[in-house]
Short mmCIF file of C-alpha atoms in Angstrom, two decimals:
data_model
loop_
_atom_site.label_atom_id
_atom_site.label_comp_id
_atom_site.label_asym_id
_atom_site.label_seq_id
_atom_site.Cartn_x
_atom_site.Cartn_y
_atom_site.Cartn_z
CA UNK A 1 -26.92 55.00 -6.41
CA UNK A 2 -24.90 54.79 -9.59
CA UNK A 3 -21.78 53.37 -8.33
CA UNK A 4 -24.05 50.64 -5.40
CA UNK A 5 -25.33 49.49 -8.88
CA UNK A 6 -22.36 49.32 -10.95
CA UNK A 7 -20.76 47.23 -8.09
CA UNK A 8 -24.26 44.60 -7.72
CA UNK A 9 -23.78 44.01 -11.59
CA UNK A 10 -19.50 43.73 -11.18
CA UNK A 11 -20.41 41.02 -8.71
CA UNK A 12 -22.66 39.16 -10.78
CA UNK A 13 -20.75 39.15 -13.73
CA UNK A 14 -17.77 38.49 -12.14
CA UNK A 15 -16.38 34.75 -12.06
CA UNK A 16 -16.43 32.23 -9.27
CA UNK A 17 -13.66 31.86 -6.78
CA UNK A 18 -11.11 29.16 -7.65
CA UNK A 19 -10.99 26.60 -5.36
CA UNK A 20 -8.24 24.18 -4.48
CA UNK A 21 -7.82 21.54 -7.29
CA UNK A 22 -7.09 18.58 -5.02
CA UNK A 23 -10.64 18.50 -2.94
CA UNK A 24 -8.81 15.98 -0.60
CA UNK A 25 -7.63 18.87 0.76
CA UNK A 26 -9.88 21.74 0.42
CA UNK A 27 -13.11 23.15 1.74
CA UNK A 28 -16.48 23.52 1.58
CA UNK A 29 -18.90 21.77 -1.27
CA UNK A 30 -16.92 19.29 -3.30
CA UNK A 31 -18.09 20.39 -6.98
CA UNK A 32 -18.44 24.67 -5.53
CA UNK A 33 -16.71 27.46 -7.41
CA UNK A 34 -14.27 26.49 -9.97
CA UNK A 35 -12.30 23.49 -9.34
CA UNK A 36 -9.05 23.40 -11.54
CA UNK A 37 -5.73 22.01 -11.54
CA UNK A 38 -3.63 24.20 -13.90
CA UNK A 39 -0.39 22.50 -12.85
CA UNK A 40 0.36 19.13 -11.08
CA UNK A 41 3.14 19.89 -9.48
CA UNK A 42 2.27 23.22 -7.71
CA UNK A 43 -1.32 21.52 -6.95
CA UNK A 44 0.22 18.67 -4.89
CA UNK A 45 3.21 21.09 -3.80
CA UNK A 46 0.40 23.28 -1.85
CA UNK A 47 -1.67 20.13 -0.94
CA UNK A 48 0.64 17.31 0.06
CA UNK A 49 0.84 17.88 3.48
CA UNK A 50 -2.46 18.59 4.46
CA UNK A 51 -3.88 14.76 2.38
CA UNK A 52 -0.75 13.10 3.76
CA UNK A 53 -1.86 13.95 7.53
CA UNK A 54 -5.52 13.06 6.81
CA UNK A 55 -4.87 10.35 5.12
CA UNK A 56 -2.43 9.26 8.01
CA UNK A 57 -5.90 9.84 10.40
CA UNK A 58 -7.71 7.53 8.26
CA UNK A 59 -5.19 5.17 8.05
CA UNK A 60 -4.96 4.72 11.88
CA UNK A 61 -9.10 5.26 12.48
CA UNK A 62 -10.66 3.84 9.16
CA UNK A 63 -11.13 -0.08 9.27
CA UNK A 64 -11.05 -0.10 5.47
CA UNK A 65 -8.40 2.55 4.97
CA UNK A 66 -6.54 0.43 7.14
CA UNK A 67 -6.95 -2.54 4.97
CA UNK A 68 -6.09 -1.09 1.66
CA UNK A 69 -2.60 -0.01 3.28
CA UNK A 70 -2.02 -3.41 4.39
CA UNK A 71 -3.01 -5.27 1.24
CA UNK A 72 -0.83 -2.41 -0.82
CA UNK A 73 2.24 -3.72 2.09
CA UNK A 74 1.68 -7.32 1.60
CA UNK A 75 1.58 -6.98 -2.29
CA UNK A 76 4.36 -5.03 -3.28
CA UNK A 77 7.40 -5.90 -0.54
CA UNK A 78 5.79 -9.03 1.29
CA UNK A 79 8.43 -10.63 2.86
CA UNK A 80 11.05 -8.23 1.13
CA UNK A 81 12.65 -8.40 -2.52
CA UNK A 82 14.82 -10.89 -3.41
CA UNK A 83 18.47 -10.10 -5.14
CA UNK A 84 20.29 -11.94 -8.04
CA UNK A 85 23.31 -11.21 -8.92
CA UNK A 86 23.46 -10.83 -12.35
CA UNK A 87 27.56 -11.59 -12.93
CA UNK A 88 28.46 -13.35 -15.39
CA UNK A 89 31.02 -15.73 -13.44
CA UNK A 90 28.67 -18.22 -10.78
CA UNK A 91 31.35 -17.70 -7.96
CA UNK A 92 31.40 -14.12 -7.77
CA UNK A 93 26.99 -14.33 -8.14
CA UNK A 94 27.11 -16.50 -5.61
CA UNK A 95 29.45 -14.37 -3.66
CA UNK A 96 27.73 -11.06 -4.33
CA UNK A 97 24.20 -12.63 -3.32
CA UNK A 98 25.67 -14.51 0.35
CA UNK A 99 27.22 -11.23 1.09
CA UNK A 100 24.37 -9.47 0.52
CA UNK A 101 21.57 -11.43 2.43
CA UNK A 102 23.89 -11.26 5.53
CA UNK A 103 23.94 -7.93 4.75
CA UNK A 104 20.29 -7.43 4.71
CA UNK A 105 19.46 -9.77 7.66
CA UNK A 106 21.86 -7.84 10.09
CA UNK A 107 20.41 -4.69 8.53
CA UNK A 108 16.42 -5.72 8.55
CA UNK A 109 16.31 -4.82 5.36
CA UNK A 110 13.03 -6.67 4.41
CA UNK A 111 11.57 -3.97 6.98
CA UNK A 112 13.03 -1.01 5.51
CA UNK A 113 11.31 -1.90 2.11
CA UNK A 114 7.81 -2.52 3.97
CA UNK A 115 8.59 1.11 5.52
CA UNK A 116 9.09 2.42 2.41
CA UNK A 117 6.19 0.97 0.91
CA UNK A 118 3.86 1.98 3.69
CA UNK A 119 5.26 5.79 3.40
CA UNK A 120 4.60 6.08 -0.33
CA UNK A 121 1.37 4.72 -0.22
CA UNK A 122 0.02 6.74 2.85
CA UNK A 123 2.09 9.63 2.50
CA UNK A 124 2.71 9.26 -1.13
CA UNK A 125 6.92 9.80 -1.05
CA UNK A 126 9.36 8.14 0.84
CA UNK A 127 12.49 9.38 1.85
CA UNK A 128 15.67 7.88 3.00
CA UNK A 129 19.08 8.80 4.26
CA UNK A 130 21.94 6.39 3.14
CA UNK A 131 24.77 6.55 5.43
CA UNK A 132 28.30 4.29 6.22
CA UNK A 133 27.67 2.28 9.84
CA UNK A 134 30.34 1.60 11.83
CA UNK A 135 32.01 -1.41 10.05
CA UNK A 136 31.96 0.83 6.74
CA UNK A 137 29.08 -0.66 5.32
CA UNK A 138 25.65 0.59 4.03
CA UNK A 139 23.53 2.23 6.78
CA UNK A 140 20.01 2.93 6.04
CA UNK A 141 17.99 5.88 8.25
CA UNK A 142 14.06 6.11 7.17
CA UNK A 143 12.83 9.92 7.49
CA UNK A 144 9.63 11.31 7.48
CA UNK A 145 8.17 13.40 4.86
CA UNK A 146 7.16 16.04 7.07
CA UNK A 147 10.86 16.44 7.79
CA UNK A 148 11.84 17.52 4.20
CA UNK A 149 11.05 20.91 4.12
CA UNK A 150 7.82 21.70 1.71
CA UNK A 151 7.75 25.55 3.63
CA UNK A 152 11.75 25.86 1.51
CA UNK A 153 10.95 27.45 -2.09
CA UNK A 154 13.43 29.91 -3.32
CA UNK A 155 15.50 30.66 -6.59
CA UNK A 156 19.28 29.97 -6.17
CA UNK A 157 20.48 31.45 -9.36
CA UNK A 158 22.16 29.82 -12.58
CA UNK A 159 18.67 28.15 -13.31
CA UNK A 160 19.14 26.50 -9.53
CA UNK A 161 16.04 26.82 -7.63
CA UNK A 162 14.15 24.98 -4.89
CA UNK A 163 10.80 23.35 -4.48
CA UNK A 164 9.34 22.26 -1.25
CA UNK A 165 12.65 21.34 -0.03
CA UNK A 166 13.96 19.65 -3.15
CA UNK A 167 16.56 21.85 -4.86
CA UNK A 168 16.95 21.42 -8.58
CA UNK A 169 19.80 22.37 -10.63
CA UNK A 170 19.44 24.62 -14.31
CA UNK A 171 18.13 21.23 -16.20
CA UNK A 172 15.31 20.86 -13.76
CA UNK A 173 16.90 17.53 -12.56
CA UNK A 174 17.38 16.77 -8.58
CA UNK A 175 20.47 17.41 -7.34
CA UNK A 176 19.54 17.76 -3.43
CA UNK A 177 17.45 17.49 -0.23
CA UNK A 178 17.00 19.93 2.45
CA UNK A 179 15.69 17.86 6.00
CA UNK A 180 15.12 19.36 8.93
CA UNK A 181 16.91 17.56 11.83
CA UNK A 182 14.52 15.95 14.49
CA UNK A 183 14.52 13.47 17.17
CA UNK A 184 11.99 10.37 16.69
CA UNK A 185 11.43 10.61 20.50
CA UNK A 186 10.51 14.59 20.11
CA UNK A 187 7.01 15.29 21.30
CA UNK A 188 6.48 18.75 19.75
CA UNK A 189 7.62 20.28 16.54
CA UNK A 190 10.15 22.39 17.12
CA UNK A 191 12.59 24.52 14.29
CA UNK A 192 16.26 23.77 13.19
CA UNK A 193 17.69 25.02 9.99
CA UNK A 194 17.79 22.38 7.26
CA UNK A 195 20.76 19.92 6.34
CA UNK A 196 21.13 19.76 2.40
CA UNK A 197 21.91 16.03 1.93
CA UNK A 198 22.98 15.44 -2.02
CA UNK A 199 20.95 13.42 -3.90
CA UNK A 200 23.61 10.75 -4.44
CA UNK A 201 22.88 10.14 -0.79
CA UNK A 202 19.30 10.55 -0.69
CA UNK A 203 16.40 7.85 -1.18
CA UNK A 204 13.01 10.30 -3.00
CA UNK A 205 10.81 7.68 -4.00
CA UNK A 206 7.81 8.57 -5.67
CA UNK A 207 4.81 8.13 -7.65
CA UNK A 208 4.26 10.89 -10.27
CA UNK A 209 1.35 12.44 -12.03
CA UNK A 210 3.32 14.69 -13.80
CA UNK A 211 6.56 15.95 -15.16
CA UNK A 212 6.83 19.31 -12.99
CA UNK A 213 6.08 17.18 -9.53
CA UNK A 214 8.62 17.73 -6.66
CA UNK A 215 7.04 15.79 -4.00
CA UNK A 216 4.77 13.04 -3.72
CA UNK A 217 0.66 12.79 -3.03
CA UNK A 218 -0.84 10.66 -0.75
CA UNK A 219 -2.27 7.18 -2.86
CA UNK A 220 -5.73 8.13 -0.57
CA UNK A 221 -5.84 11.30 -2.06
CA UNK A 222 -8.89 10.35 -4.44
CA UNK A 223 -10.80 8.55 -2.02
CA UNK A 224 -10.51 10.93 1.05
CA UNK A 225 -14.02 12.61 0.74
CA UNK A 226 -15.60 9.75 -0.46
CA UNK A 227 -14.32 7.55 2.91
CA UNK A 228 -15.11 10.18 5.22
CA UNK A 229 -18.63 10.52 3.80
CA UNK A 230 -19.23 6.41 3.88
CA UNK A 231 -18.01 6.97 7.63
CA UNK A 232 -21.01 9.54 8.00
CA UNK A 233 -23.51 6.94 6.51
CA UNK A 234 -21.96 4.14 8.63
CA UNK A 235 -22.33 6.13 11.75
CA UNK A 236 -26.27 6.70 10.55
CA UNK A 237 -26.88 3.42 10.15
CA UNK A 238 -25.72 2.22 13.79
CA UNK A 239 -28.07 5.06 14.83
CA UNK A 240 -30.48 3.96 12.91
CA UNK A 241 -30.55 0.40 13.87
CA UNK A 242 -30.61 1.03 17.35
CA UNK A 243 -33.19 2.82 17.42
CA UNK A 244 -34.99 0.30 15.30
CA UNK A 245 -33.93 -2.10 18.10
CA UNK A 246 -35.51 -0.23 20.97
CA UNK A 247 -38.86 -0.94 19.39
CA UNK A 248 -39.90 2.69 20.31
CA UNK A 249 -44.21 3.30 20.30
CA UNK A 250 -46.73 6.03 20.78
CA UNK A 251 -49.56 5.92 22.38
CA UNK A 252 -52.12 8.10 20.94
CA UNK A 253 -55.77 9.59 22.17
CA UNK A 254 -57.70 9.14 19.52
CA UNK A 255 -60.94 11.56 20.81
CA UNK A 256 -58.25 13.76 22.28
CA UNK A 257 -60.60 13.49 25.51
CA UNK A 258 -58.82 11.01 27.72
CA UNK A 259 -55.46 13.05 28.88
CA UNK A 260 -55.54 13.47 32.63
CA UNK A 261 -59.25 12.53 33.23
CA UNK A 262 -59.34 8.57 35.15
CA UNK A 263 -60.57 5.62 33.14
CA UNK A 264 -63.18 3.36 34.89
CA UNK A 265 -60.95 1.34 36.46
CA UNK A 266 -59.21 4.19 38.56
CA UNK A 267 -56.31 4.10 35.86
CA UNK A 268 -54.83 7.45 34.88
CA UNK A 269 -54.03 7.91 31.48
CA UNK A 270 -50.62 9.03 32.95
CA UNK A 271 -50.32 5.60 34.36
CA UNK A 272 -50.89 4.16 30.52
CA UNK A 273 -48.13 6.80 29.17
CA UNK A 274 -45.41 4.75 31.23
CA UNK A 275 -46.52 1.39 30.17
CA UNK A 276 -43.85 -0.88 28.92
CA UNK A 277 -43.48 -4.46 26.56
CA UNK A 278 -41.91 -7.24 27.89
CA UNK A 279 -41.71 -11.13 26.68
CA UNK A 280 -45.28 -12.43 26.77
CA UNK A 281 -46.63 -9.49 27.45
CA UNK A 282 -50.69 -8.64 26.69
CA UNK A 283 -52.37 -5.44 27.28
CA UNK A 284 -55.68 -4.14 26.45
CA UNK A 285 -56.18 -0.96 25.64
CA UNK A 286 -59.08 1.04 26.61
CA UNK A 287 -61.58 2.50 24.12
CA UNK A 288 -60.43 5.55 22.07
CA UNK A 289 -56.99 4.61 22.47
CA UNK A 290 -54.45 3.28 19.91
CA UNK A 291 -50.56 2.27 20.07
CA UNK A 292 -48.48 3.50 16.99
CA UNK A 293 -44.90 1.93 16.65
CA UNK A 294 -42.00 4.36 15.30
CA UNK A 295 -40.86 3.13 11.75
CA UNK A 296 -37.48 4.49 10.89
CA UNK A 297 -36.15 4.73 7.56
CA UNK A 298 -35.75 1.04 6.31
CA UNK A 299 -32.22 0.24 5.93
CA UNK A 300 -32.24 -1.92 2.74
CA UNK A 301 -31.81 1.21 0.54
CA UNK A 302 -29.05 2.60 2.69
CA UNK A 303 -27.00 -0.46 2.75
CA UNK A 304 -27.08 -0.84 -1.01
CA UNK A 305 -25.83 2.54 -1.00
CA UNK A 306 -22.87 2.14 1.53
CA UNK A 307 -21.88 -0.98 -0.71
CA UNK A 308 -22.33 1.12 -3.87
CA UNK A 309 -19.65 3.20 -1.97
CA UNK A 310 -17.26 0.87 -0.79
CA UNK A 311 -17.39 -0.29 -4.58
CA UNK A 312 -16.27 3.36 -5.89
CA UNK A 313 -13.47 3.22 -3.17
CA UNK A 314 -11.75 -0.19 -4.21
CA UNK A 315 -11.99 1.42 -7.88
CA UNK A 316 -10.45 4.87 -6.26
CA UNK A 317 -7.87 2.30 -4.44
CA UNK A 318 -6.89 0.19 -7.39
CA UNK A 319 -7.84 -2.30 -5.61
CA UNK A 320 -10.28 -5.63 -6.10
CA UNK A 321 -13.28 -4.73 -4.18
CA UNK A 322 -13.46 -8.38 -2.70
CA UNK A 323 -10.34 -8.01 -0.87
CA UNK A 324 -10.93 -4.06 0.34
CA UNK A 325 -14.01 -4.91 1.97
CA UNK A 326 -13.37 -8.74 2.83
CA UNK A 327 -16.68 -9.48 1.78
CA UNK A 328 -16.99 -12.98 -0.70
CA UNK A 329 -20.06 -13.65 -0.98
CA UNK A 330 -20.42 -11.91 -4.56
CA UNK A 331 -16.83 -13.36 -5.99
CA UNK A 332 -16.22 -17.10 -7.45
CA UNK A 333 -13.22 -18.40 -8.99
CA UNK A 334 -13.47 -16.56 -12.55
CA UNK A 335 -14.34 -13.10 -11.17
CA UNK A 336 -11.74 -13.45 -8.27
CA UNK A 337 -9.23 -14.69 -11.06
CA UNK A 338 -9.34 -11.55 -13.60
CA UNK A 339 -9.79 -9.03 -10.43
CA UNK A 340 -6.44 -10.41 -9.38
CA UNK A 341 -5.06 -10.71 -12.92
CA UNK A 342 -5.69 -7.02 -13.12
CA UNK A 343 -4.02 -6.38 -9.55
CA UNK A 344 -1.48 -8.42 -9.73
CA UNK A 345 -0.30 -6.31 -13.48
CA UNK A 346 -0.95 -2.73 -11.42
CA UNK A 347 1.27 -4.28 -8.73
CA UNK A 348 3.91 -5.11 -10.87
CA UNK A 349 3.85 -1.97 -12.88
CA UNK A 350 4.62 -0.05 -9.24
CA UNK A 351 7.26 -2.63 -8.51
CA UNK A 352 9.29 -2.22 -11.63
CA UNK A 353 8.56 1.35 -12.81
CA UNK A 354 8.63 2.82 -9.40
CA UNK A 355 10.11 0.86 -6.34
CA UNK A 356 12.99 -1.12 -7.98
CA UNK A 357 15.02 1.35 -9.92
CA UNK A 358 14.24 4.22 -7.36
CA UNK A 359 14.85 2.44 -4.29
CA UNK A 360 16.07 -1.29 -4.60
CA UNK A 361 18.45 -0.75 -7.27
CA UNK A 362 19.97 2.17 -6.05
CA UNK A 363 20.81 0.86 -2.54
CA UNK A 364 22.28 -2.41 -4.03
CA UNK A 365 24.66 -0.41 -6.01
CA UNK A 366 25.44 1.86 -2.93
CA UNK A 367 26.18 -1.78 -1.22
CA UNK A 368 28.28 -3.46 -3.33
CA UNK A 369 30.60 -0.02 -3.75
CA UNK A 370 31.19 0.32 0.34
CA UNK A 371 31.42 -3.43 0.55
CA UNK A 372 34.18 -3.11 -1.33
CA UNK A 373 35.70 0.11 -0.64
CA UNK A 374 35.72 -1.47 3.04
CA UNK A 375 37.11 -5.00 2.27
CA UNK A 376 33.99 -7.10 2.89
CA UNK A 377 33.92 -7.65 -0.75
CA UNK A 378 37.34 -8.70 -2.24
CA UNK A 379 36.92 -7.52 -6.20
CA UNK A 380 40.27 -6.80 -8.20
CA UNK A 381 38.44 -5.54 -11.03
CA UNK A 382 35.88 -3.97 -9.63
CA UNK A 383 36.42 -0.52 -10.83
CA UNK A 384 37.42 -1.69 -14.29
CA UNK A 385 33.90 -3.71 -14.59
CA UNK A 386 31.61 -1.94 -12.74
CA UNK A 387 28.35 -2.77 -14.84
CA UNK A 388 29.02 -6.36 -14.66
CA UNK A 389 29.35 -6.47 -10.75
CA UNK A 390 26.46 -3.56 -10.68
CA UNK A 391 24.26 -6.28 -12.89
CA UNK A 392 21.29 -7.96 -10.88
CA UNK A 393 17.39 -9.04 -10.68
CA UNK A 394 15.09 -8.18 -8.50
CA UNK A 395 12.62 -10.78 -7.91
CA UNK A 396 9.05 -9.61 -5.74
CA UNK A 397 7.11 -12.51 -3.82
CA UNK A 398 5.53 -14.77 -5.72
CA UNK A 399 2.27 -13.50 -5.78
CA UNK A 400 -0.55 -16.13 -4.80
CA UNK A 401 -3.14 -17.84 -7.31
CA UNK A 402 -6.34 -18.67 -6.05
CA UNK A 403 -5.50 -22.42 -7.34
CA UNK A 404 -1.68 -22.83 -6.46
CA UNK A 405 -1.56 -26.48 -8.29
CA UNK A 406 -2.66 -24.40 -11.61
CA UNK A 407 0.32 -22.36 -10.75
CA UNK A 408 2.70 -24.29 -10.35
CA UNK A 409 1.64 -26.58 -13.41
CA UNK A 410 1.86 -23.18 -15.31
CA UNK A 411 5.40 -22.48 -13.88
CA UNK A 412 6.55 -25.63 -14.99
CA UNK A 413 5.05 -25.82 -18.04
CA UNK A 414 6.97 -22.13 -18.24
CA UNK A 415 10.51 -23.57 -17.89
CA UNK A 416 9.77 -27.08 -19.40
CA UNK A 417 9.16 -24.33 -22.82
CA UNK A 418 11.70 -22.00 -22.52
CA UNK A 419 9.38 -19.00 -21.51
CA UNK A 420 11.26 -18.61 -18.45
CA UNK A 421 14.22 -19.80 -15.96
CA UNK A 422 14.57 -21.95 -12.62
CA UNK A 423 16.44 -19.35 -11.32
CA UNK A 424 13.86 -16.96 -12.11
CA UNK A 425 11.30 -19.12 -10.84
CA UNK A 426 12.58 -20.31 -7.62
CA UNK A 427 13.75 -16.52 -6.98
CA UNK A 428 10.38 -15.10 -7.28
CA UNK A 429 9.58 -17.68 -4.03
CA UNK A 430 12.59 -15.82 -2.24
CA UNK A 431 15.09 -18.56 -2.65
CA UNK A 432 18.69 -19.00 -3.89
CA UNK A 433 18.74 -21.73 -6.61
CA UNK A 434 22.08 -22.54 -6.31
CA UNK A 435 21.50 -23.67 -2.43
CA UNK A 436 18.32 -24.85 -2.92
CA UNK A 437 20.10 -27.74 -5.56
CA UNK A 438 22.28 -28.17 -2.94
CA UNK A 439 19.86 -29.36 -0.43
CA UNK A 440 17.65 -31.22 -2.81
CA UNK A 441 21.20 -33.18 -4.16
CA UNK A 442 22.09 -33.68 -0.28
CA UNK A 443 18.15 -34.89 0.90
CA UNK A 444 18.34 -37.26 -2.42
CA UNK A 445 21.24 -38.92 -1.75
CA UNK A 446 20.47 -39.35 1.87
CA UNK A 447 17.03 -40.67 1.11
CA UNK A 448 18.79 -43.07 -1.55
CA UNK A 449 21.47 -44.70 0.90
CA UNK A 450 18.42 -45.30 3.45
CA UNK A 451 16.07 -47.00 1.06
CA UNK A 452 13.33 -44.56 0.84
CA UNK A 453 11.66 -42.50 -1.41
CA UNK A 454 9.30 -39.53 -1.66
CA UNK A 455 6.83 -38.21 -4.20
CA UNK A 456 8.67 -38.84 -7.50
CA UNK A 457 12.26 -39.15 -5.89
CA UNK A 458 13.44 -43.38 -6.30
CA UNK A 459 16.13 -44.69 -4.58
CA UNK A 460 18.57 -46.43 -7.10
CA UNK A 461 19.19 -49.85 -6.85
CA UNK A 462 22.78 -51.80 -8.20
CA UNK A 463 21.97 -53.49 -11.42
CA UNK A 464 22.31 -57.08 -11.20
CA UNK A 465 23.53 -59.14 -14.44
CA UNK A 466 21.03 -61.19 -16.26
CA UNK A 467 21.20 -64.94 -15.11
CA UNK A 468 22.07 -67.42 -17.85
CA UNK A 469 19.59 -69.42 -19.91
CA UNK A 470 21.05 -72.73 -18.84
CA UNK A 471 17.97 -74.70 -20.65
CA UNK A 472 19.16 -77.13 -23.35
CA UNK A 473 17.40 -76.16 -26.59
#
């Protein structure tokens, strides 16, 4: 009796279970137990893979999950990053940036960086192999996250140790990869040992939430629960409105008398059960009886609810709420402005903190080094000036105004005052200033020998000398 009692009051006293920290991937009630997240980077170690494949589900099944990925594609690659060279002498800038478009055109490379994009916002990481191709210059080879190896955690000694596949070396900094080989065309997972690829190889791009995080979380992560209970509610309301649709009614006895006993008219009350309504359709119903039509729950409230939602998921999302849900009916021109003001500045952030020097950067100077290690590149001082040759912009797509002649006033009202370059400004629209003056000189001077003129372009005329004043006086 004693100890039965002493183990009732242990349980009471003693404290809840800790759940996992990430709900995205957990069980049961979202606020049960004794959510915590003592350390970022062992909380998305032991959760990453189970958010990245549901948010990969959603992704594929969810309308607006869907969207959300493609609006995060479209805003921060586009049409792919442009390159400047940064050199300080034009020929070799122009040199560096010809050799490199070809590069990237042979390469798709505008398609590796919406790849990459895609992976780190669904699966939160991206990772990427690069390699020499045959004619000794860059390769690129996407790989999955799944592939680098979150099961390999282990201490190597010397302050070496690694995480989820990432091995670090005694300063905690990356120094390697461990992938597990697969086939793209494999069906079924199967087992291989894992390749170590070294980091100066290796493409880990990432967003992080903290300074101990080895791999990436899924950018859905947040918004998970939250998207699969608005698909719950969704699926009521279809329910709900069909039902509404079938115009369902009861009739009902009121003097409980009637059931099964005839009516005057020979009717049975059986008969009056199966009656149905059609278009135009009267009926009189005899004495004691009544017709009751089903009311389900209106749907006002439950509609204001599921847009409540989709709200809470564009804020989850980062995202303006107008474009997640493609509904405009609440946005004008000032409210669409700031939302996009505010997007454009998160997109940007990403772009610059995250994408460029991580992935863009680090494959340019990759690049230029085999292009001229293999001779595609001719550079006598390259080794003796490598910053200069390794110096460069990266310039995103121009991203869209809602007015695009306020825009481009503003650009030009930008370079007319010194706030920023032509080059800077025509690179943003993924063009090379240097051939764009090119064509604009050639189309000038071609519209000026024919005559004609467009917009603000005037063809020049010879100047003829001023006749003389032949009037006496």
């Amino acid at each position: 009796m004693f100890e039965r009692a002493r183990a009732t009051i242990a349980r009471m006293i003693a404290p809840a279970p800790m759940k996992r920290g990430i709900e995205a991937a957990g069980l049961g009630n979202r606020f049960g137990g004794n959510p915590t997240v003592p350390r970022v980077g062992a909380a998305t170690l032991g959760a990453g893979g189970t958010v990245r494949d549901r948010a990969r589900h959603v992704t594929l099944n969810d309308p607006l999950a869907a969207n959300a990925l493609s609006i995060y594609q479209t805003a921060l690659s586009g049409s792919g990053v442009s390159l400047a060279s940064g050199h300080p002498d034009a020929g070799v800038r122009r040199e560096i940036d010809d050799a490199f478009r070809s590069w990237s055109e042979r390469n798709d490379f505008a398609a590796h960086q919406s790849g990459a994009v895609q992976a780190l916002v669904r699966d939160g990481e991206h990772v990427e192999i690069m390699g020499i191709g045959d004619d000794g210059n860059l390769s690129l080879q996407p790989v999955p996250a799944e592939l680098l190896d979150a099961s390999l955690t282990r201490e190597l000694g010397n302050g070496r140790y690694i995480a989820g596949g990432v091995e670090f070396d005694g300063r905690n900094r990356p120094i390697g990869y461990h992938i597990s080989p697969q086939r793209p065309t494999d069906l079924f997972a199967g087992y291989a040992p894992p390749v170590r690829f070294d980091r100066a190889d290796t493409l880990h791009v990432f967003r992080p939430l903290g300074p101990d995080q080895p791999r990436g979380l899924s950018w859905f992560a947040p918004v998970l629960l939250p998207l699969h209970e608005l698909g719950q509610t969704l699926d009521a309301l279809g329910v709900t409105a069909k039902i509404q649709a079938m115009l369902t009614a009861f009739l009902v006895d009121q003097n409980g008398t009637a059931m099964g006993n005839p009516f005057g008219d020979g009717q049975q009350a059986g008969d009056l059960l199966n009656v149905s309504l059609e278009p135009g359709t009267v009926r009189v119903l005899p004495s004691g009886w009544d017709v009751r039509f089903s009311t389900p729950a209106q749907m006002q409230q439950s509609i204001e609810f599921a847009a409540l939602s989709i709200r809470t998921l564009a804020a989850g999302l980062q995202i303006p709420e107008f474009l997640f849900s493609g509904d405009m009916r609440g946005a004008n021109y000032s409210s669409m402005r700031s939302a996009l003001v505010q997007f454009r500045t998160h997109v940007e952030t990403i772009q610059y903190i995250t994408l460029i020097p991580n992935y863009h950067a680090r494959i340019f100077r990759r690049w230029l080094t085999l292009a001229v290690l293999s001779g595609t590149l001719d550079f006598a001082d390259f080794e003796a000036n490598r910053d200069d040759y390794f110096r460069c912009e990266w310039y995103p797509p121009a991203f869209p105004w809602v007015d695009p002649e306020k825009d481009i006033r503003a650009e030009a009202l930008a370079v007319e005052n010194g706030f920023k370059s032509r080059r800077q400004v025509v690179a943003e629209r993924g063009y090379d200033i240097e051939r764009l003056d090119a064509e604009i000189a050639a189309d000038r001077a071609r519209e000026q020998s024919m005559g004609i003129a467009f917009g603000a372009t005037k063809p020049t005329k010879p100047e003829t000398p001023p006749t003389e004043d032949k009037s006496n006086g």
